[in-house]
Coordinates of C-alpha atoms in Angstrom, one line a residue:
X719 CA 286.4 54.6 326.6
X720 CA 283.4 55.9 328.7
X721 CA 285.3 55.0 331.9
X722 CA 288.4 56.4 333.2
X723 CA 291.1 57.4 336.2
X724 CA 290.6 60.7 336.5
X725 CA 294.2 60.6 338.2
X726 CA 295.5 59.3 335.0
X727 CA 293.9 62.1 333.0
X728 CA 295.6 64.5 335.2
X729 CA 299.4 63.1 335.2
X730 CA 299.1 63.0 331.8
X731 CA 298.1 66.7 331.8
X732 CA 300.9 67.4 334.3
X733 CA 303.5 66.0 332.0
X734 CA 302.2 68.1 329.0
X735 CA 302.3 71.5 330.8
X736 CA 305.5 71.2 332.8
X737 CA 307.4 68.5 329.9
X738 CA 308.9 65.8 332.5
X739 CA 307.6 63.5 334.5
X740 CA 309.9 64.9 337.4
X741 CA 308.6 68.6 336.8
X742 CA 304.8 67.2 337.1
X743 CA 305.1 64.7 340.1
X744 CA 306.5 67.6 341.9
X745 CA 303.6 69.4 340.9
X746 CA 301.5 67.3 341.5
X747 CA 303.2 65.8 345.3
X748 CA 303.6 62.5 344.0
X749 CA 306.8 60.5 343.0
X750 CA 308.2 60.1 339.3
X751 CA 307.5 56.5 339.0
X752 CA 303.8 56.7 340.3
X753 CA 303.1 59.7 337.8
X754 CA 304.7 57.3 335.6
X755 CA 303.0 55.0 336.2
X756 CA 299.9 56.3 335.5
X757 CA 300.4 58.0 332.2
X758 CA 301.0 54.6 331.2
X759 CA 298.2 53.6 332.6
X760 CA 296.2 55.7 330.7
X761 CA 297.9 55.1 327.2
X762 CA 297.0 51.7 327.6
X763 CA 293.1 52.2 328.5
X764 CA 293.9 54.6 325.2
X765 CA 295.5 51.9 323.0
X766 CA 297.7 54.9 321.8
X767 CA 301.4 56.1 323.0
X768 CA 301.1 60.0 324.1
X769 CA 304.6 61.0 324.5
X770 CA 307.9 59.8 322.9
X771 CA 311.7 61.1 324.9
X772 CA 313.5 63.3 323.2
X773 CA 316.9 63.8 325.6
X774 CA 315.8 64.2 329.2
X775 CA 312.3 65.6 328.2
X776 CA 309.3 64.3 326.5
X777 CA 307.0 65.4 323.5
X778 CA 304.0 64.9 322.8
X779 CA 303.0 62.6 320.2
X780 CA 300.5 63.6 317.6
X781 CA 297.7 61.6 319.4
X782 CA 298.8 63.4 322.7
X783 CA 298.5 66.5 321.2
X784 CA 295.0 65.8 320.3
X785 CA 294.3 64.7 323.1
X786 CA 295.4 67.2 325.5
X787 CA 292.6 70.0 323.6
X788 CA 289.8 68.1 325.3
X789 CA 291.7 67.4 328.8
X790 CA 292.4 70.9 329.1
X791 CA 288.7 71.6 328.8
X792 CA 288.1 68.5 331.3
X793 CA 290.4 70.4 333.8
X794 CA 288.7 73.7 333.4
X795 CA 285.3 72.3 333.5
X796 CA 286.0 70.0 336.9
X797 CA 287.5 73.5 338.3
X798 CA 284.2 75.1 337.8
X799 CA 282.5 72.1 339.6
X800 CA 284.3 72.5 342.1
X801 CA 283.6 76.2 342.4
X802 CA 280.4 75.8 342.1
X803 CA 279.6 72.5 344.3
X804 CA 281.8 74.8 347.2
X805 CA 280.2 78.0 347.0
X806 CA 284.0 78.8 347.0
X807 CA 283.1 81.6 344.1
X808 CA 282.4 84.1 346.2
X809 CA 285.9 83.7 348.5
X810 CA 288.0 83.6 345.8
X811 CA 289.2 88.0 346.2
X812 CA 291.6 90.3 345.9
X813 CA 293.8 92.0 342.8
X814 CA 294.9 89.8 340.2
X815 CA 296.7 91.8 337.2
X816 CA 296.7 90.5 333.4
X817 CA 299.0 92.3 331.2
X818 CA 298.8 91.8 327.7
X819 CA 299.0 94.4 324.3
X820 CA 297.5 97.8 324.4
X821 CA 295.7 96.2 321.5
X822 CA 294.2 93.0 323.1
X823 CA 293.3 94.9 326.4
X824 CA 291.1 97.0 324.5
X825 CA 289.3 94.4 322.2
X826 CA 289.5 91.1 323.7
X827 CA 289.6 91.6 327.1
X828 CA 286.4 93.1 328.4
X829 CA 284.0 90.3 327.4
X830 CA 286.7 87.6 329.3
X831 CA 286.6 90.2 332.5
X832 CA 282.1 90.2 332.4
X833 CA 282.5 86.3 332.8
X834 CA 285.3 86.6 335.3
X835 CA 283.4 89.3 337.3
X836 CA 280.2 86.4 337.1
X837 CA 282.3 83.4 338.9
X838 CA 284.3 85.4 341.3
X839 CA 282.6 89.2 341.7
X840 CA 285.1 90.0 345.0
X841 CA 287.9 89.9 342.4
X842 CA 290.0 92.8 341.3
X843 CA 291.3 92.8 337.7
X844 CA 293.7 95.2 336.9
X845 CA 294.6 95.2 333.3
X846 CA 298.5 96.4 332.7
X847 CA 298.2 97.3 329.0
X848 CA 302.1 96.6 327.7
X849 CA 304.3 94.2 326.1
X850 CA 306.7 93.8 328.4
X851 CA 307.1 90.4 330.0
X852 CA 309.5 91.4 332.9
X853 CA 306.1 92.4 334.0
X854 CA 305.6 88.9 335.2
X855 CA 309.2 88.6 337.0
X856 CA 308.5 92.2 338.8
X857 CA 305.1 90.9 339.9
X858 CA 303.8 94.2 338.4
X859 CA 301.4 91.3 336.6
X860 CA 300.3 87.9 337.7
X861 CA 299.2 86.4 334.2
X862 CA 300.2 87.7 330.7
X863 CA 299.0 87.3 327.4
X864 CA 301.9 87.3 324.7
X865 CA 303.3 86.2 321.2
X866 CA 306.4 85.0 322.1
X867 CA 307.1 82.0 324.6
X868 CA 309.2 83.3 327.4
X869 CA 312.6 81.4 328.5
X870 CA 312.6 82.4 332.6
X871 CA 312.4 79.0 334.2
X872 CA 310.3 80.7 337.1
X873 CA 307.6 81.4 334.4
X874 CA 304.6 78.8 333.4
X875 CA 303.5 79.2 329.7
X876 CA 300.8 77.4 327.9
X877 CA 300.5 77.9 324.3
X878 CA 296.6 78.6 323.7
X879 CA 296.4 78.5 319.8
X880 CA 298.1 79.9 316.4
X881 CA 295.7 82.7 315.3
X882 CA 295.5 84.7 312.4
X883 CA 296.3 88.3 311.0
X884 CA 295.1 90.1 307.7
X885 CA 296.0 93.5 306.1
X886 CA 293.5 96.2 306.8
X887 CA 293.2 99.4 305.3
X888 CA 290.2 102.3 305.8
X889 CA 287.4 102.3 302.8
X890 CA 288.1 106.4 302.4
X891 CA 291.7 105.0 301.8
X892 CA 291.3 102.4 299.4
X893 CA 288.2 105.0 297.6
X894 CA 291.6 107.5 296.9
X895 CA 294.6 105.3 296.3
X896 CA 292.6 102.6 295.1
X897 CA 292.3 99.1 295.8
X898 CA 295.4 96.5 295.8
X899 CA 294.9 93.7 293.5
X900 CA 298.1 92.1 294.0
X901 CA 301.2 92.9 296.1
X902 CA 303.1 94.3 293.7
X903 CA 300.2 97.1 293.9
X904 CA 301.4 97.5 297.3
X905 CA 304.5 99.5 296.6
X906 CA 302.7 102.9 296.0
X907 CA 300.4 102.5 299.3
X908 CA 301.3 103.7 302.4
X909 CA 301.3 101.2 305.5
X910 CA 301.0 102.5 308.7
X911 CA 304.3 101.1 311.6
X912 CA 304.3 99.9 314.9
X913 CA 307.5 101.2 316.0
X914 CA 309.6 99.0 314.6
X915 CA 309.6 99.0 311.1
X916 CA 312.7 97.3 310.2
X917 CA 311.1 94.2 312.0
X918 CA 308.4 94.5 309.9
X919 CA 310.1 94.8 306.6
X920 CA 312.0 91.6 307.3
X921 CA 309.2 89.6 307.8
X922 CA 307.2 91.5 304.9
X923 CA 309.9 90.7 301.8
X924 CA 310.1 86.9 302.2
X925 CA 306.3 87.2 301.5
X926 CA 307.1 89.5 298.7
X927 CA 305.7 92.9 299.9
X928 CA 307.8 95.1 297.6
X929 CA 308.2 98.1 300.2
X930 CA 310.4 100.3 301.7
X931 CA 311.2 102.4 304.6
X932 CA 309.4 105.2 302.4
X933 CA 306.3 103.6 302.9
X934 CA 305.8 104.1 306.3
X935 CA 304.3 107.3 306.2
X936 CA 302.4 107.6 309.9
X937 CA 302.7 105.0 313.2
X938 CA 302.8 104.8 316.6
X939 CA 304.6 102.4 319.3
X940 CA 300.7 102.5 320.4
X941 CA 298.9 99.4 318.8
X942 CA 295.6 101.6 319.6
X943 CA 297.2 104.5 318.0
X944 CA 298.3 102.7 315.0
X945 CA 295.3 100.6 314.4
X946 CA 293.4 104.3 314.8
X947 CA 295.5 106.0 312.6
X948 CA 294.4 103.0 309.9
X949 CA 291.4 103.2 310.5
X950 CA 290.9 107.2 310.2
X951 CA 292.6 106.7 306.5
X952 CA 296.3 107.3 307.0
X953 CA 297.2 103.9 305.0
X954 CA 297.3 100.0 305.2
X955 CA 298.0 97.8 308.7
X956 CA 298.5 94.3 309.8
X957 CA 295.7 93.4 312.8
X958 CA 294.7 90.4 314.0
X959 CA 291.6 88.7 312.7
X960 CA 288.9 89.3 315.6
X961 CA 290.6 92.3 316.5
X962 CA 289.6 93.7 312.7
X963 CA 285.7 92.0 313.5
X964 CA 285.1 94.2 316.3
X965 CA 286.4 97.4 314.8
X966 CA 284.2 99.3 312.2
X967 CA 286.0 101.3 309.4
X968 CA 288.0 98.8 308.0
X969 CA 288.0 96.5 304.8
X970 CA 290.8 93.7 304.4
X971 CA 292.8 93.9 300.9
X972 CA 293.9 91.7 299.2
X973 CA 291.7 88.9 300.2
X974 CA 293.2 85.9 298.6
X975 CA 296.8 86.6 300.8
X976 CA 297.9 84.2 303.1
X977 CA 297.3 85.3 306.7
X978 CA 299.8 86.4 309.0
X979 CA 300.4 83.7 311.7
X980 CA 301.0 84.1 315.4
X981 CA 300.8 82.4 319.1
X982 CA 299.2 83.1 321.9
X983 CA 300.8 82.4 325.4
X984 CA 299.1 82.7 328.1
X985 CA 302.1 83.2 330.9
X986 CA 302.4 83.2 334.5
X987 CA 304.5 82.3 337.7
X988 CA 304.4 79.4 339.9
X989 CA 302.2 80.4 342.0
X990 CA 299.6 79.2 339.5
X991 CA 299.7 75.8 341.5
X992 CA 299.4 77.9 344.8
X993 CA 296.6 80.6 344.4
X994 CA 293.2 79.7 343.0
X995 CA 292.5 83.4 342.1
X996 CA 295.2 82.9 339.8
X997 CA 294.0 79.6 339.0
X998 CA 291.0 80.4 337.9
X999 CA 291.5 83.8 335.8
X1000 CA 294.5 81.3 333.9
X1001 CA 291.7 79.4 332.9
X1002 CA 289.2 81.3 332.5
X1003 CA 291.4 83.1 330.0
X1004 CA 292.6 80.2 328.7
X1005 CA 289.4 78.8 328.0
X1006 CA 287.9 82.1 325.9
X1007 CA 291.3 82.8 323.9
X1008 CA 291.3 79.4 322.4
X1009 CA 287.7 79.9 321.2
X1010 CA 289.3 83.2 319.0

């Protein structure tokens, strides 16, 4: 279909964010059975059905999941039109804060802030390095990036993609203790915690990591500081995948191992459909963490 609504492209990507038609037509200042009616609309030009009701909500059906990849892109792209057709780039100012991990603030953030800084150079970005999501519901942050979906109902949360972790350890390391060939090799290593090891061990043993508490020989609530101490030799730590590519020092064991699966959120308040600062940093961030 070469031709379409663009109004129907945008209900339907109403009703996937906000899951209701009553939550999107609010959103979007028109009534239920309008938005309605053009979702409808639009799975007929499509020939495919994009949600199904479950209860008072709907879910997205497998084709509306696949879909909703490339409108999230459309949206994105039509907002940088729009900036750009306006010259509205350069009145777009003032502070915006992005929490996210100590970890991610560090590594993934900077090149996301350089493109930022291109579209809308009067901005501010403040970066609130933490994990805390009350962040958000203090306003001490406008947007977060987090692993966990939050519940607030006053918070907006788009899940950006699954991405993956692997076990690193420092080459100096492995060169001593030698290199893991399996995971039962893993219970004379030492692994390096993130505060909260007894987290850790339960998600470790249903994967068959045969270790103990004894293993955790050096850590740090710090991600930096952890990921530090593995890489100066202290022993063996989880880290996401693009997180390990930009660091030097490291080598991933055990190769072959499943990864470590995770989500990334991208949170924020309501004001997203008020302030286009916000707008735009949301998806500009959006748009570069589901690239990995």
């Amino acid at each position: 279909m070469k031709d379409f609504d663009w109004n129907h492209i945008r209900a339907f990507l109403a009703t996937a964010e906000d899951g209701s038609l009553s939550a999107a037509a609010r959103r979007l200042g028109l009534t239920q059975p309008t938005l309605g009616r053009q979702v409808s609309a639009l799975e007929a030009d499509l020939g495919v059905l994009l949600f199904e009701r479950v209860g008072r909500s709907l879910r997205l059906t497998d084709a509306g999941a696949e879909l909703l990849g490339h409108v999230r892109a459309m949206g994105a792209a039509a907002d940088r039109v729009s900036l750009a057709a306006s010259g509205q780039n350069q009145t777009i100012e003032g502070r915006v804060a992005i929490t996210a991990s100590d970890v991610f603030s560090a590594y993934l953030l900077p090149p996301i802030l350089t493109r930022l800084r291109q579209l809308a150079p009067k901005l501010v970005i403040d970066v609130v390095a933490g994990d805390d999501i009350r962040d958000i519901l203090r306003r001490e942050a406008d947007i977060a990036i987090r692993h966990v979906r939050p519940e607030q109902p006053d918070l907006i949360a788009r899940l950006i993609r699954d991405a993956n972790g692997y076990f690193y350890a420092a080459p100096d390391y492995l060169d001593r203790r030698g290199r893991p060939r399996s995971l039962a090799d893993l219970k004379t290593h030492d692994f390096i915690g993130f505060s909260d090891n007894d987290r850790m061990l339960e998600y470790l043993h249903p994967l068959g990591f045969p270790i103990t508490h004894d293993n955790f020989r050096a850590g740090s609530a710090s991600g930096l500081v952890a990921w530090e101490l593995c890489r100066q030799g202290f022993g063996i730590a989880p880290m996401a995948e693009e997180v390990a590519a930009k660091s030097t020092g490291v080598e991933r064991i055990l190769p072959d191992l499943a990864p470590i699966t995770y989500p990334i959120w991208l949170t924020t308040h309501r004001e997203l459909h008020t302030s286009r600062k916000i707008r735009l940093v949301f998806d500009v961030l959006a748009e570069a963490l589901a690239k990995g």
